[in-house]
mmCIF file of C-alpha atoms in Angstrom:
data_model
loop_
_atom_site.group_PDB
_atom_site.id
_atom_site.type_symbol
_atom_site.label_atom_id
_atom_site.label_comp_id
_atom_site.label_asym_id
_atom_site.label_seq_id
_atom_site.Cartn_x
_atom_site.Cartn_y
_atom_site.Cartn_z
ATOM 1 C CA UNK A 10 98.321 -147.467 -2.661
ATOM 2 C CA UNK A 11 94.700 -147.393 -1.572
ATOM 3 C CA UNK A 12 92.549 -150.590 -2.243
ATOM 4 C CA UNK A 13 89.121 -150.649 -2.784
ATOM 5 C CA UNK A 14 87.292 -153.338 -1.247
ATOM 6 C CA UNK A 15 84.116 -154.991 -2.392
ATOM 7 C CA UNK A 16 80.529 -154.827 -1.335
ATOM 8 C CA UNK A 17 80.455 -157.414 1.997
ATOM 9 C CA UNK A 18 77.262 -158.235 3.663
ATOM 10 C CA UNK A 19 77.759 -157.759 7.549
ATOM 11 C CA UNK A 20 74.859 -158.572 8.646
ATOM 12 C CA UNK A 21 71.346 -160.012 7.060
ATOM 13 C CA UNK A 22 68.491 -160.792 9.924
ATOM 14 C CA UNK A 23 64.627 -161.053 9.882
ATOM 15 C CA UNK A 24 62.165 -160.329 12.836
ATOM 16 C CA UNK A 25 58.523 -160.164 13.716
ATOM 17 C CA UNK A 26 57.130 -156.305 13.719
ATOM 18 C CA UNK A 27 53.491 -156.095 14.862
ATOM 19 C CA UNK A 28 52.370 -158.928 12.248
ATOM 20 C CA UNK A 29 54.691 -158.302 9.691
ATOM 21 C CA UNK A 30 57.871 -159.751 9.035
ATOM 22 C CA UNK A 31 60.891 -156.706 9.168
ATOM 23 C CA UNK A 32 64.112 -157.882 6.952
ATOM 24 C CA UNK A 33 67.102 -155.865 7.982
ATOM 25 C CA UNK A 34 71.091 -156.153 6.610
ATOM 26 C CA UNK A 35 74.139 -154.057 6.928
ATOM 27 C CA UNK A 36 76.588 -153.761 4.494
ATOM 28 C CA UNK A 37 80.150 -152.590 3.918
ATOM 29 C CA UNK A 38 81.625 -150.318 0.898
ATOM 30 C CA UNK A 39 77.784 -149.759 -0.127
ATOM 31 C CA UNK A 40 78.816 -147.422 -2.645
ATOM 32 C CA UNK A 41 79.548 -149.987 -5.363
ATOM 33 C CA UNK A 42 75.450 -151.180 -5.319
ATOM 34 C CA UNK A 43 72.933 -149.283 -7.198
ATOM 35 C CA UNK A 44 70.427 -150.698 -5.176
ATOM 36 C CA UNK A 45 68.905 -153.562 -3.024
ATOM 37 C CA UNK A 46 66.284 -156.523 -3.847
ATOM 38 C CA UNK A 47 64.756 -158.429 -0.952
ATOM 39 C CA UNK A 48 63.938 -162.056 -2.078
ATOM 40 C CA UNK A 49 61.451 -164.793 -0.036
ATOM 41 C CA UNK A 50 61.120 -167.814 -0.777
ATOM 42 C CA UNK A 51 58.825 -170.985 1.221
ATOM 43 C CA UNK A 52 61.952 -173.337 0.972
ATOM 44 C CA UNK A 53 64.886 -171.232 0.598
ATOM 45 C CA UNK A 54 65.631 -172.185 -2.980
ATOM 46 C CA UNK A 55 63.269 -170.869 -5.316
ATOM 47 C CA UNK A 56 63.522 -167.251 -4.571
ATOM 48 C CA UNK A 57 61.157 -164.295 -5.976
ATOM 49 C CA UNK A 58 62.044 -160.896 -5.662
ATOM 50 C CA UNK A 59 59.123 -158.972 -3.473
ATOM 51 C CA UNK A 60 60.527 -155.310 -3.036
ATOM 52 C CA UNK A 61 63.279 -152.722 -4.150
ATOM 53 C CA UNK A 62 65.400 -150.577 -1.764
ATOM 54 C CA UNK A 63 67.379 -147.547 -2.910
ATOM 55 C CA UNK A 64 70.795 -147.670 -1.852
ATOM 56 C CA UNK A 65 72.327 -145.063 -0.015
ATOM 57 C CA UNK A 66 75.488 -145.761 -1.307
ATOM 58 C CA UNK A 67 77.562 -144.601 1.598
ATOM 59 C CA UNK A 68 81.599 -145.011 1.598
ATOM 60 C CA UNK A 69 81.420 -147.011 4.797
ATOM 61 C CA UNK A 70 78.681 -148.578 6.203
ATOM 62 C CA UNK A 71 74.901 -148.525 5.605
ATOM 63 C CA UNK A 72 72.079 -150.275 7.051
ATOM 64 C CA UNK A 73 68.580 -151.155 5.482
ATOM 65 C CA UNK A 74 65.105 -152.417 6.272
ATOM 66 C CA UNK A 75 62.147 -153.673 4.522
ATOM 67 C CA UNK A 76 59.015 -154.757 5.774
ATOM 68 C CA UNK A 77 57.163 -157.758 4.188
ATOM 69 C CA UNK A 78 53.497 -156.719 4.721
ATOM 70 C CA UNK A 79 52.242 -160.455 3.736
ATOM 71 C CA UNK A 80 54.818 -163.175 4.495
ATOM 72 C CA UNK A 81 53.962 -166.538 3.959
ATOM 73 C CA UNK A 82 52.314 -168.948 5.784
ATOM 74 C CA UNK A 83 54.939 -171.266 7.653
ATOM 75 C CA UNK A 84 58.826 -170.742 6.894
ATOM 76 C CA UNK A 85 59.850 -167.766 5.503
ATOM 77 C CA UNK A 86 63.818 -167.381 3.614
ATOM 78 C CA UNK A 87 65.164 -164.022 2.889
ATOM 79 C CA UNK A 88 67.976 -163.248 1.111
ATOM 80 C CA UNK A 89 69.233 -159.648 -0.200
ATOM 81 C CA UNK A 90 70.593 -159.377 -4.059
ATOM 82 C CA UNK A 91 72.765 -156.446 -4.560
ATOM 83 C CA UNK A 92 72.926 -154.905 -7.891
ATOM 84 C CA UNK A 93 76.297 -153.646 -7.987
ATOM 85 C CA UNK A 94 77.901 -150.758 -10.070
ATOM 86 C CA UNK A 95 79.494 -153.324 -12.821
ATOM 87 C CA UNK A 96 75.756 -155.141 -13.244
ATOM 88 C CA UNK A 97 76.659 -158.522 -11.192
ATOM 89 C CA UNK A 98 74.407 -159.294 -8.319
ATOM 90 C CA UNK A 99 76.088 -159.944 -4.725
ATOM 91 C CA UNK A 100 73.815 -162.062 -2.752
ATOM 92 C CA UNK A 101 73.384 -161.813 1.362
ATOM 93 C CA UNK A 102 73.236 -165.265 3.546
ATOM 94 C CA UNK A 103 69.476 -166.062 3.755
ATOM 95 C CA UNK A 104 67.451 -165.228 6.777
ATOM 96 C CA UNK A 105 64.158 -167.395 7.858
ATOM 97 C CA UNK A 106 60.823 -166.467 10.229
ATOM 98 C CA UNK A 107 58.390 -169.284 11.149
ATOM 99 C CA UNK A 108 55.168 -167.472 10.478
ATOM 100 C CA UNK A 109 53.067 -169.515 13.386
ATOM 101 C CA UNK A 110 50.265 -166.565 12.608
ATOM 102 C CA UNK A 111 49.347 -169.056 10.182
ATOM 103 C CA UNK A 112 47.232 -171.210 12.153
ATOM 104 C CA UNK A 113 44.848 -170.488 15.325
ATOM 105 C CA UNK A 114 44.048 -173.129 17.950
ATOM 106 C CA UNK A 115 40.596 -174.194 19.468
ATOM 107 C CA UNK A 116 40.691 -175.974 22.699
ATOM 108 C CA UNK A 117 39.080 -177.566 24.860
ATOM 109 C CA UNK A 118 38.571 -179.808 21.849
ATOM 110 C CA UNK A 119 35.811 -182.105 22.072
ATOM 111 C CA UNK A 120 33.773 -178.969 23.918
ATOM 112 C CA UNK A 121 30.667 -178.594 25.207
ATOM 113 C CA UNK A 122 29.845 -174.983 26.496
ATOM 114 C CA UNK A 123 32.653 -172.462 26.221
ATOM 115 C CA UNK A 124 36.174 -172.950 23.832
ATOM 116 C CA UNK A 125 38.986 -170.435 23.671
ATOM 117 C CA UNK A 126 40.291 -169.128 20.512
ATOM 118 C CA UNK A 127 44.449 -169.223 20.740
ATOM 119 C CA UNK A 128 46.530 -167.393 18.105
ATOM 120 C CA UNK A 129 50.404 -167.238 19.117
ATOM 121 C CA UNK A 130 51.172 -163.919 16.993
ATOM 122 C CA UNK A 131 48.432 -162.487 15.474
ATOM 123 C CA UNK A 132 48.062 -158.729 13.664
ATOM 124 C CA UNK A 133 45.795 -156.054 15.104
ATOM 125 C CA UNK A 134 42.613 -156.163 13.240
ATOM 126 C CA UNK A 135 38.806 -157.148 13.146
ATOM 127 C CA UNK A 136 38.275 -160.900 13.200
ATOM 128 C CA UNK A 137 35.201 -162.204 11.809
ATOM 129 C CA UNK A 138 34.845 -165.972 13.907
ATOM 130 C CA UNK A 139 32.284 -167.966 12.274
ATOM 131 C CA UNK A 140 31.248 -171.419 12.425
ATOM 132 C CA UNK A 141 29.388 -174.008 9.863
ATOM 133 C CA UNK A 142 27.996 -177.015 10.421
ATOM 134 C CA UNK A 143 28.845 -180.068 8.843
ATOM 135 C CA UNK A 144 26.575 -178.994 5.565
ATOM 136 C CA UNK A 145 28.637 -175.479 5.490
ATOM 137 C CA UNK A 146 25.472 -173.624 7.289
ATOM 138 C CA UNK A 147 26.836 -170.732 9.035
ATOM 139 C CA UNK A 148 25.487 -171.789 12.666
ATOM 140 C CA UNK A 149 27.355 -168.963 14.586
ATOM 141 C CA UNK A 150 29.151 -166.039 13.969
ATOM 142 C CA UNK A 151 31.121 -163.127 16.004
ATOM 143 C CA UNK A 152 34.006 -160.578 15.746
ATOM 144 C CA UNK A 153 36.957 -160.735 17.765
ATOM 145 C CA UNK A 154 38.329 -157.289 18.267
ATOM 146 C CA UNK A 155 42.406 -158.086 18.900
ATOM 147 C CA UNK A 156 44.930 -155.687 19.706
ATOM 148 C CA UNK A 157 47.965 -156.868 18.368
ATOM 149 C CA UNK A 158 50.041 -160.360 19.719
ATOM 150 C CA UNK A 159 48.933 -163.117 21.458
ATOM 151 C CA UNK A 160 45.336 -163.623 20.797
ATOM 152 C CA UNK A 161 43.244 -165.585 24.004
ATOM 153 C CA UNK A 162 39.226 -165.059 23.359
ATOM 154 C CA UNK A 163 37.024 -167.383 25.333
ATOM 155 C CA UNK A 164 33.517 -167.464 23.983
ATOM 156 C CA UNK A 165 30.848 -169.058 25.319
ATOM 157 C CA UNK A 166 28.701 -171.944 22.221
ATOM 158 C CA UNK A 167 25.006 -171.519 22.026
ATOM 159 C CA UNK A 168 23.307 -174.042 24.140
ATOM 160 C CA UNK A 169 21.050 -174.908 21.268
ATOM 161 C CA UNK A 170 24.429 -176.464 18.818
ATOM 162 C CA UNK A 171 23.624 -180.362 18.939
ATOM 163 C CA UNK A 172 26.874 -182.336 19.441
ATOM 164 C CA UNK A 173 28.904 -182.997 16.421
ATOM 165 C CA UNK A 174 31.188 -181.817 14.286
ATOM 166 C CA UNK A 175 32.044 -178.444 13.077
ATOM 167 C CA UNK A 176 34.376 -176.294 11.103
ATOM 168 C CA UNK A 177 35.717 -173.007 12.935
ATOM 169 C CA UNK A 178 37.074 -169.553 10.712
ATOM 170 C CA UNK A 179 38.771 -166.856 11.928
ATOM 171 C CA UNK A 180 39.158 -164.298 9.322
ATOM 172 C CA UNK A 181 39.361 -165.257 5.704
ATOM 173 C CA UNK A 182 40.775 -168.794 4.652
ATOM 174 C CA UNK A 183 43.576 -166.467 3.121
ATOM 175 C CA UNK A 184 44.201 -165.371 6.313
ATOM 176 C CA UNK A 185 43.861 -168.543 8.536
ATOM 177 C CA UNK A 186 43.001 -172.084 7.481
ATOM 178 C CA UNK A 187 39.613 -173.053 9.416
ATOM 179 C CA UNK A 188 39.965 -175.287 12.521
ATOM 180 C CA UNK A 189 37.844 -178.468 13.295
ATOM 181 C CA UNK A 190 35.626 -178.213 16.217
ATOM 182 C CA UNK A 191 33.686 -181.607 18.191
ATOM 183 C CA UNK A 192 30.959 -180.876 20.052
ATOM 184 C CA UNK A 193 29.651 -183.127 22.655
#
């Protein structure tokens, strides 16, 4: 007699894509699911379902992706949640990407002519770099034009910023939380 197995995650992984974060999975016997949720969640409990993926529902095997277009700052859990043929979910094992593109790095830091801009993994895009004094006063501002990856802009500070202490932004707050910048 022929047996019919279940739905069996074989594989559930998540990887950095140009900025983004990809979630891929392969499963076995995908014809019992009707389709695919990917789920994130910040501390891989609370999880919130952020796309839909038809399945293919294939008598074998069948692999899937999904790209996250705005993961979260910091960690990252992703877990799949098959809706099977009979209405019960199957869940996957949970995947998780650090997103370090959350924060940018200043250094040296105290400075006094030129400071570099560091940003580990960072999406291609227009950068507007702008710093405020201590009252908020925009005292200097720029575009970085980055290509995609690790970002490494050296720029040199206007000789007339007195020493002290500033806030640096690159991009929106959204985007990256500012940086603190002494000047001596």
């Amino acid at each position: 007699p022929w047996v019919i197995l279940p739905l069996s995650y074989l594989s559930t992984a998540a990887k950095w894509n140009n900025g983004q974060a990809l979630v891929q999975w392969t499963v076995a016997q995908d014809f019992e699911a009707l389709h695919y949720s990917v789920e994130r969640s910040a501390n891989g409990t609370s999880f919130s379902a952020i796309g839909t993926v038809a399945a293919q529902q294939l008598k074998d095997f069948a692999s899937y992706s999904f790209t996250d277009n705005n993961p979260l700052r910091g960690k990252n859990f992703y877990r799949i949640k098959a809706i099977r043929r009979n209405g019960e979910p199957k869940y996957s094992q949970q995947a998780m990407l650090e997103n370090t593109a959350g924060s940018f790095y200043i250094y040296p830091n105290p400075a006094s002519h030129d400071i570099t801009v560091y940003c580990p993994d960072l999406a291609k895009g227009v950068y507007p770099l702008v710093i405020r004094n201590s009252a908020g006063q925009v005292v200097y501002q720029s575009a970085i034009y980055h290509t995609s990856g690790t970002l490494r802009n050296t720029l040199s500070l206007p000789a007339t910023l007195p020493a002290g202490i500033y806030s640096v932004q690159l991009g929106s707050d959204r985007q990256l939380p500012a940086q603190r910048l002494i000047i001596e």
